mmCIF file of C-alpha atoms in Angstrom:
data_model
loop_
_atom_site.group_PDB
_atom_site.id
_atom_site.type_symbol
_atom_site.label_atom_id
_atom_site.label_comp_id
_atom_site.label_asym_id
_atom_site.label_seq_id
_atom_site.Cartn_x
_atom_site.Cartn_y
_atom_site.Cartn_z
ATOM 1 C CA UNK A 1 15.087 14.214 49.112
ATOM 2 C CA UNK A 2 11.775 12.851 47.713
ATOM 3 C CA UNK A 3 12.505 9.624 45.560
ATOM 4 C CA UNK A 4 11.137 9.815 42.266
ATOM 5 C CA UNK A 5 8.444 7.125 41.489
ATOM 6 C CA UNK A 6 7.280 6.089 38.062
ATOM 7 C CA UNK A 7 3.648 5.098 37.259
ATOM 8 C CA UNK A 8 3.245 1.491 36.753
ATOM 9 C CA UNK A 9 2.168 -0.022 33.357
ATOM 10 C CA UNK A 10 -1.810 -0.794 33.833
ATOM 11 C CA UNK A 11 -2.127 -4.477 33.759
ATOM 12 C CA UNK A 12 -4.647 -4.390 30.663
ATOM 13 C CA UNK A 13 -1.704 -2.670 28.624
ATOM 14 C CA UNK A 14 0.101 -5.981 28.324
ATOM 15 C CA UNK A 15 -1.942 -8.217 26.267
ATOM 16 C CA UNK A 16 -2.823 -4.923 23.683
ATOM 17 C CA UNK A 17 1.038 -4.883 23.646
ATOM 18 C CA UNK A 18 1.650 -8.576 23.293
ATOM 19 C CA UNK A 19 -0.587 -8.365 20.348
ATOM 20 C CA UNK A 20 0.991 -5.562 18.872
ATOM 21 C CA UNK A 21 4.410 -7.295 18.567
ATOM 22 C CA UNK A 22 2.932 -10.366 17.289
ATOM 23 C CA UNK A 23 0.875 -8.609 14.333
ATOM 24 C CA UNK A 24 3.979 -6.862 13.774
ATOM 25 C CA UNK A 25 5.689 -9.965 13.250
ATOM 26 C CA UNK A 26 3.076 -11.322 11.096
ATOM 27 C CA UNK A 27 3.683 -7.872 8.757
ATOM 28 C CA UNK A 28 7.264 -8.403 8.582
ATOM 29 C CA UNK A 29 6.573 -12.178 7.323
ATOM 30 C CA UNK A 30 4.107 -10.628 5.187
ATOM 31 C CA UNK A 31 6.279 -8.206 3.515
ATOM 32 C CA UNK A 32 9.167 -10.887 3.110
ATOM 33 C CA UNK A 33 6.709 -12.783 0.770
ATOM 34 C CA UNK A 34 5.643 -10.095 -1.169
ATOM 35 C CA UNK A 35 9.088 -8.669 -1.876
ATOM 36 C CA UNK A 36 10.160 -12.541 -2.662
ATOM 37 C CA UNK A 37 7.475 -12.996 -4.987
ATOM 38 C CA UNK A 38 8.071 -9.626 -7.061
ATOM 39 C CA UNK A 39 11.644 -10.698 -7.142
ATOM 40 C CA UNK A 40 10.829 -14.216 -8.297
ATOM 41 C CA UNK A 41 8.443 -12.795 -10.844
ATOM 42 C CA UNK A 42 10.916 -10.227 -11.838
ATOM 43 C CA UNK A 43 13.600 -12.448 -12.471
ATOM 44 C CA UNK A 44 11.532 -14.924 -14.661
ATOM 45 C CA UNK A 45 10.651 -11.905 -16.770
ATOM 46 C CA UNK A 46 14.028 -10.903 -16.913
ATOM 47 C CA UNK A 47 15.391 -14.457 -17.813
ATOM 48 C CA UNK A 48 12.493 -14.572 -20.740
ATOM 49 C CA UNK A 49 13.740 -11.412 -21.931
ATOM 50 C CA UNK A 50 17.443 -12.063 -22.070
ATOM 51 C CA UNK A 51 16.532 -15.477 -23.756
ATOM 52 C CA UNK A 52 14.825 -13.993 -26.415
ATOM 53 C CA UNK A 53 16.881 -11.430 -27.127
ATOM 54 C CA UNK A 54 14.856 -8.496 -26.818
ATOM 55 C CA UNK A 55 17.067 -5.003 -27.350
ATOM 56 C CA UNK A 56 15.242 -2.728 -25.292
ATOM 57 C CA UNK A 57 15.488 -3.794 -21.726
ATOM 58 C CA UNK A 58 15.122 -0.238 -20.181
ATOM 59 C CA UNK A 59 11.415 -0.046 -21.802
ATOM 60 C CA UNK A 60 10.756 -3.612 -20.675
ATOM 61 C CA UNK A 61 11.855 -2.987 -17.007
ATOM 62 C CA UNK A 62 9.615 0.294 -17.418
ATOM 63 C CA UNK A 63 6.523 -1.984 -18.209
ATOM 64 C CA UNK A 64 7.228 -4.365 -15.558
ATOM 65 C CA UNK A 65 7.078 -1.569 -12.813
ATOM 66 C CA UNK A 66 4.100 -0.321 -14.427
ATOM 67 C CA UNK A 67 1.748 -3.052 -13.791
ATOM 68 C CA UNK A 68 -0.681 -1.983 -10.958
ATOM 69 C CA UNK A 69 0.004 -4.909 -9.139
ATOM 70 C CA UNK A 70 3.508 -4.588 -9.084
ATOM 71 C CA UNK A 71 2.972 -1.111 -7.799
ATOM 72 C CA UNK A 72 0.330 -1.897 -5.148
ATOM 73 C CA UNK A 73 2.308 -4.919 -3.556
ATOM 74 C CA UNK A 74 5.695 -2.972 -3.350
ATOM 75 C CA UNK A 75 3.593 -0.165 -1.503
ATOM 76 C CA UNK A 76 1.901 -2.914 0.783
ATOM 77 C CA UNK A 77 5.601 -4.396 1.855
ATOM 78 C CA UNK A 78 6.639 -0.536 2.487
ATOM 79 C CA UNK A 79 3.245 -0.177 4.653
ATOM 80 C CA UNK A 80 3.948 -3.390 6.350
ATOM 81 C CA UNK A 81 7.689 -2.666 7.243
ATOM 82 C CA UNK A 82 6.984 0.709 8.670
ATOM 83 C CA UNK A 83 3.857 -0.533 10.500
ATOM 84 C CA UNK A 84 5.833 -3.246 11.937
ATOM 85 C CA UNK A 85 8.744 -0.920 13.200
ATOM 86 C CA UNK A 86 6.333 1.251 14.704
ATOM 87 C CA UNK A 87 4.963 -1.397 16.506
ATOM 88 C CA UNK A 88 8.210 -2.757 17.751
ATOM 89 C CA UNK A 89 9.000 0.918 18.695
ATOM 90 C CA UNK A 90 5.705 1.094 20.628
ATOM 91 C CA UNK A 91 4.794 4.250 18.455
ATOM 92 C CA UNK A 92 1.439 3.593 18.519
ATOM 93 C CA UNK A 93 -1.487 5.077 17.610
ATOM 94 C CA UNK A 94 0.059 5.779 13.740
ATOM 95 C CA UNK A 95 1.002 9.060 12.904
ATOM 96 C CA UNK A 96 -1.360 10.738 10.704
ATOM 97 C CA UNK A 97 0.891 10.579 7.321
ATOM 98 C CA UNK A 98 0.891 6.719 7.732
ATOM 99 C CA UNK A 99 -2.557 6.220 8.465
ATOM 100 C CA UNK A 100 -3.507 7.975 5.293
ATOM 101 C CA UNK A 101 -0.647 6.104 3.379
ATOM 102 C CA UNK A 102 -1.691 2.742 4.923
ATOM 103 C CA UNK A 103 -5.503 3.509 4.318
ATOM 104 C CA UNK A 104 -3.952 3.611 0.197
ATOM 105 C CA UNK A 105 -2.153 0.183 0.254
ATOM 106 C CA UNK A 106 -5.530 -1.124 1.668
ATOM 107 C CA UNK A 107 -7.514 -0.082 -0.803
ATOM 108 C CA UNK A 108 -5.002 -0.655 -3.718
ATOM 109 C CA UNK A 109 -4.622 -4.485 -2.504
ATOM 110 C CA UNK A 110 -8.083 -4.976 -1.946
ATOM 111 C CA UNK A 111 -8.713 -3.719 -5.770
ATOM 112 C CA UNK A 112 -5.583 -5.893 -7.107
ATOM 113 C CA UNK A 113 -7.218 -9.357 -5.570
ATOM 114 C CA UNK A 114 -10.970 -8.361 -6.864
ATOM 115 C CA UNK A 115 -9.994 -7.478 -10.464
ATOM 116 C CA UNK A 116 -7.238 -10.538 -10.653
ATOM 117 C CA UNK A 117 -9.427 -12.863 -9.438
ATOM 118 C CA UNK A 118 -12.943 -11.745 -11.272
ATOM 119 C CA UNK A 119 -11.112 -10.749 -14.597
ATOM 120 C CA UNK A 120 -7.206 -11.630 -15.156
ATOM 121 C CA UNK A 121 -7.003 -15.403 -13.542
ATOM 122 C CA UNK A 122 -5.185 -17.742 -15.740
ATOM 123 C CA UNK A 123 -3.766 -14.865 -18.036
ATOM 124 C CA UNK A 124 -0.414 -13.721 -18.088
ATOM 125 C CA UNK A 125 -0.183 -10.476 -16.502
ATOM 126 C CA UNK A 126 3.924 -9.873 -16.132
ATOM 127 C CA UNK A 127 6.615 -9.109 -18.381
ATOM 128 C CA UNK A 128 6.385 -12.545 -19.974
ATOM 129 C CA UNK A 129 8.185 -16.135 -19.252
ATOM 130 C CA UNK A 130 6.711 -18.617 -16.950
ATOM 131 C CA UNK A 131 5.750 -17.190 -13.460
ATOM 132 C CA UNK A 132 5.665 -19.804 -10.546
ATOM 133 C CA UNK A 133 2.177 -20.079 -9.473
ATOM 134 C CA UNK A 134 2.677 -19.273 -5.963
ATOM 135 C CA UNK A 135 4.161 -15.692 -7.002
ATOM 136 C CA UNK A 136 0.406 -14.982 -8.297
ATOM 137 C CA UNK A 137 -1.279 -16.211 -5.286
ATOM 138 C CA UNK A 138 1.000 -14.215 -2.907
ATOM 139 C CA UNK A 139 0.615 -11.210 -4.929
ATOM 140 C CA UNK A 140 -3.225 -11.479 -5.709
ATOM 141 C CA UNK A 141 -4.597 -13.195 -3.247
ATOM 142 C CA UNK A 142 -2.722 -13.830 0.268
ATOM 143 C CA UNK A 143 -1.478 -10.202 0.218
ATOM 144 C CA UNK A 144 -4.507 -8.242 -0.579
ATOM 145 C CA UNK A 145 -6.253 -10.592 2.052
ATOM 146 C CA UNK A 146 -3.925 -9.755 4.927
ATOM 147 C CA UNK A 147 -4.039 -6.113 3.963
ATOM 148 C CA UNK A 148 -7.284 -5.954 4.725
ATOM 149 C CA UNK A 149 -7.260 -8.037 7.738
ATOM 150 C CA UNK A 150 -4.722 -5.607 8.705
ATOM 151 C CA UNK A 151 -6.644 -2.707 8.341
ATOM 152 C CA UNK A 152 -9.137 -4.381 10.307
ATOM 153 C CA UNK A 153 -7.249 -5.845 13.512
ATOM 154 C CA UNK A 154 -3.687 -4.139 13.554
ATOM 155 C CA UNK A 155 -3.526 -1.709 16.527
ATOM 156 C CA UNK A 156 -2.678 2.085 16.116
ATOM 157 C CA UNK A 157 -5.341 2.859 13.445
ATOM 158 C CA UNK A 158 -6.585 6.190 13.327
ATOM 159 C CA UNK A 159 -9.810 8.088 11.980
ATOM 160 C CA UNK A 160 -9.063 9.185 8.856
ATOM 161 C CA UNK A 161 -11.346 12.068 7.536
ATOM 162 C CA UNK A 162 -14.046 11.400 4.765
ATOM 163 C CA UNK A 163 -11.910 13.960 2.604
ATOM 164 C CA UNK A 164 -8.926 11.271 2.347
ATOM 165 C CA UNK A 165 -11.263 9.282 -0.013
ATOM 166 C CA UNK A 166 -10.063 11.653 -2.420
ATOM 167 C CA UNK A 167 -6.153 11.458 -1.701
ATOM 168 C CA UNK A 168 -6.881 7.340 -1.693
ATOM 169 C CA UNK A 169 -8.441 7.688 -5.546
ATOM 170 C CA UNK A 170 -5.635 9.949 -6.707
ATOM 171 C CA UNK A 171 -2.902 7.273 -7.619
ATOM 172 C CA UNK A 172 -5.236 5.176 -9.466
ATOM 173 C CA UNK A 173 -6.386 8.405 -11.697
ATOM 174 C CA UNK A 174 -3.096 9.130 -12.272
ATOM 175 C CA UNK A 175 -2.121 5.635 -12.956
ATOM 176 C CA UNK A 176 -5.214 5.105 -15.703
ATOM 177 C CA UNK A 177 -3.984 8.491 -17.378
ATOM 178 C CA UNK A 178 -0.472 7.343 -17.498
ATOM 179 C CA UNK A 179 -1.460 4.039 -18.851
ATOM 180 C CA UNK A 180 -3.672 5.275 -21.910
ATOM 181 C CA UNK A 181 -1.311 7.940 -22.976
ATOM 182 C CA UNK A 182 1.607 5.663 -22.953
ATOM 183 C CA UNK A 183 -0.102 2.387 -24.273
ATOM 184 C CA UNK A 184 -0.033 3.781 -28.031
ATOM 185 C CA UNK A 185 3.474 4.940 -28.416
ATOM 186 C CA UNK A 186 5.310 1.911 -26.354
ATOM 187 C CA UNK A 187 6.042 -1.364 -28.738
ATOM 188 C CA UNK A 188 5.289 -4.537 -27.096
ATOM 189 C CA UNK A 189 8.083 -6.368 -27.435
ATOM 190 C CA UNK A 190 6.976 -9.782 -26.068
ATOM 191 C CA UNK A 191 3.947 -9.623 -28.031
ATOM 192 C CA UNK A 192 5.482 -8.065 -31.142
ATOM 193 C CA UNK A 193 2.283 -5.323 -31.497
ATOM 194 C CA UNK A 194 2.606 -1.945 -31.736
ATOM 195 C CA UNK A 195 1.199 -0.861 -28.561
ATOM 196 C CA UNK A 196 1.581 -1.713 -24.824
ATOM 197 C CA UNK A 197 -1.045 -1.950 -22.220
ATOM 198 C CA UNK A 198 -0.618 -3.760 -18.976
ATOM 199 C CA UNK A 199 -4.260 -5.363 -18.958
ATOM 200 C CA UNK A 200 -6.484 -6.458 -21.749
ATOM 201 C CA UNK A 201 -9.629 -4.389 -20.662
ATOM 202 C CA UNK A 202 -7.523 -1.387 -21.261
ATOM 203 C CA UNK A 203 -6.202 -2.211 -24.347
ATOM 204 C CA UNK A 204 -9.022 -0.648 -27.040
ATOM 205 C CA UNK A 205 -7.565 -3.561 -29.595
ATOM 206 C CA UNK A 206 -9.021 -6.125 -27.511
ATOM 207 C CA UNK A 207 -12.585 -4.467 -27.073
ATOM 208 C CA UNK A 208 -15.534 -4.934 -29.306
ATOM 209 C CA UNK A 209 -16.241 -1.381 -29.079
ATOM 210 C CA UNK A 210 -12.483 0.115 -28.850
ATOM 211 C CA UNK A 211 -11.973 3.046 -26.391
ATOM 212 C CA UNK A 212 -15.718 2.925 -25.524
ATOM 213 C CA UNK A 213 -15.006 -0.671 -24.277
ATOM 214 C CA UNK A 214 -12.311 0.875 -22.448
ATOM 215 C CA UNK A 215 -14.207 3.915 -21.108
ATOM 216 C CA UNK A 216 -16.865 1.238 -19.702
ATOM 217 C CA UNK A 217 -14.037 -1.036 -17.591
ATOM 218 C CA UNK A 218 -12.312 2.331 -16.705
ATOM 219 C CA UNK A 219 -15.788 3.518 -15.073
ATOM 220 C CA UNK A 220 -16.395 0.291 -13.688
ATOM 221 C CA UNK A 221 -13.064 -0.261 -11.691
ATOM 222 C CA UNK A 222 -13.333 3.497 -10.679
ATOM 223 C CA UNK A 223 -16.627 2.834 -9.223
ATOM 224 C CA UNK A 224 -15.085 -0.041 -7.291
ATOM 225 C CA UNK A 225 -12.116 1.986 -6.087
ATOM 226 C CA UNK A 226 -14.476 4.607 -4.686
ATOM 227 C CA UNK A 227 -16.702 2.088 -2.756
ATOM 228 C CA UNK A 228 -13.513 0.560 -1.828
ATOM 229 C CA UNK A 229 -12.108 3.654 -0.630
ATOM 230 C CA UNK A 230 -15.114 4.645 0.882
ATOM 231 C CA UNK A 231 -15.274 1.496 3.450
ATOM 232 C CA UNK A 232 -11.679 1.648 4.148
ATOM 233 C CA UNK A 233 -12.484 5.094 5.475
ATOM 234 C CA UNK A 234 -15.373 4.429 7.115
ATOM 235 C CA UNK A 235 -14.327 1.187 8.707
ATOM 236 C CA UNK A 236 -11.342 3.631 10.028
ATOM 237 C CA UNK A 237 -13.997 5.813 11.935
ATOM 238 C CA UNK A 238 -15.001 2.534 14.094
ATOM 239 C CA UNK A 239 -13.628 2.927 17.267
ATOM 240 C CA UNK A 240 -10.252 4.443 16.316
ATOM 241 C CA UNK A 241 -8.589 7.644 17.662
ATOM 242 C CA UNK A 242 -9.161 11.122 15.984
ATOM 243 C CA UNK A 243 -5.652 12.242 14.581
ATOM 244 C CA UNK A 244 -6.485 15.689 16.585
ATOM 245 C CA UNK A 245 -6.591 13.913 19.530
ATOM 246 C CA UNK A 246 -3.488 12.101 19.487
ATOM 247 C CA UNK A 247 -1.541 15.460 18.243
ATOM 248 C CA UNK A 248 -3.427 17.164 21.383
ATOM 249 C CA UNK A 249 -1.815 14.357 23.506
ATOM 250 C CA UNK A 250 1.347 14.625 22.074
ATOM 251 C CA UNK A 251 1.433 18.267 22.595
ATOM 252 C CA UNK A 252 0.405 17.687 26.163
ATOM 253 C CA UNK A 253 3.022 15.116 27.062
ATOM 254 C CA UNK A 254 5.791 17.695 25.352
ATOM 255 C CA UNK A 255 4.541 20.196 27.482
ATOM 256 C CA UNK A 256 4.769 18.413 30.536
ATOM 257 C CA UNK A 257 7.926 17.052 29.992
ATOM 258 C CA UNK A 258 9.234 20.810 29.753
ATOM 259 C CA UNK A 259 7.612 21.818 32.941
ATOM 260 C CA UNK A 260 9.012 18.761 34.968
ATOM 261 C CA UNK A 261 12.609 19.991 33.253
ATOM 262 C CA UNK A 262 12.357 23.747 34.050
ATOM 263 C CA UNK A 263 10.942 22.366 37.652
ATOM 264 C CA UNK A 264 13.785 20.302 38.164
ATOM 265 C CA UNK A 265 16.291 23.439 37.128
ATOM 266 C CA UNK A 266 15.099 25.844 39.160
ATOM 267 C CA UNK A 267 14.951 23.411 42.173
ATOM 268 C CA UNK A 268 18.700 22.710 41.530
ATOM 269 C CA UNK A 269 19.603 26.445 41.465
ATOM 270 C CA UNK A 270 18.912 27.238 44.973
ATOM 271 C CA UNK A 271 20.496 30.230 46.635
ATOM 272 C CA UNK A 272 23.316 29.768 49.203
ATOM 273 C CA UNK A 273 22.916 31.936 52.310
ATOM 274 C CA UNK A 274 25.880 32.772 54.176
#
């Protein structure tokens, strides 16, 4: 009988594993902060709606979750929780689908932070009511910075193909189209005006040149999205593992386990000679 031996984990892997676990804890903490900030912001808006006696709460709720800030932060919280779960389970590097979603979240949060701090700081950009200052800082400053650091530092990042830039840009393009098409048909109960746009730079009535001014800002922000998305993909290609190599390694491990299982089964069925 031959005793089975398992290879010892290289000593160099221990610090990497420890760092992955520490970063996973930070991801969970950041995700909790994002969810808490979103809930508190929603509670403030909902309380304001009830206090003012607004009738159409369905539209107000749709408006609240139509803010790009809310959507990008919720996606970020999802990515952080899933990434932490992968790290705690030792499932590194990231699966290809998750690497793409993570790249999307990083891009959207970076743009959220840039646009808010350059164009919207000090303006009310939620569903009405008094939002607590810390919620704005979490969703527009702390979380965007953390997502960028997460992309740079967290273990498990895969190398993205350049064509993934178009996948990252797909949602912002769809969001702008949705916002501009929906805006003229939604009555803004909070401001008592006939249209509703989440941000002033998308509202033609707030621009000197109407839709021409909106087109200008859309192009500027679209360029910013394209630049950030390109940088995100470029960073992913610096020293990260290629998804094809990861898939090949996983396939090799699966085939190895199958061969070992077949060998063990053959060895256990030996002919009995009288």
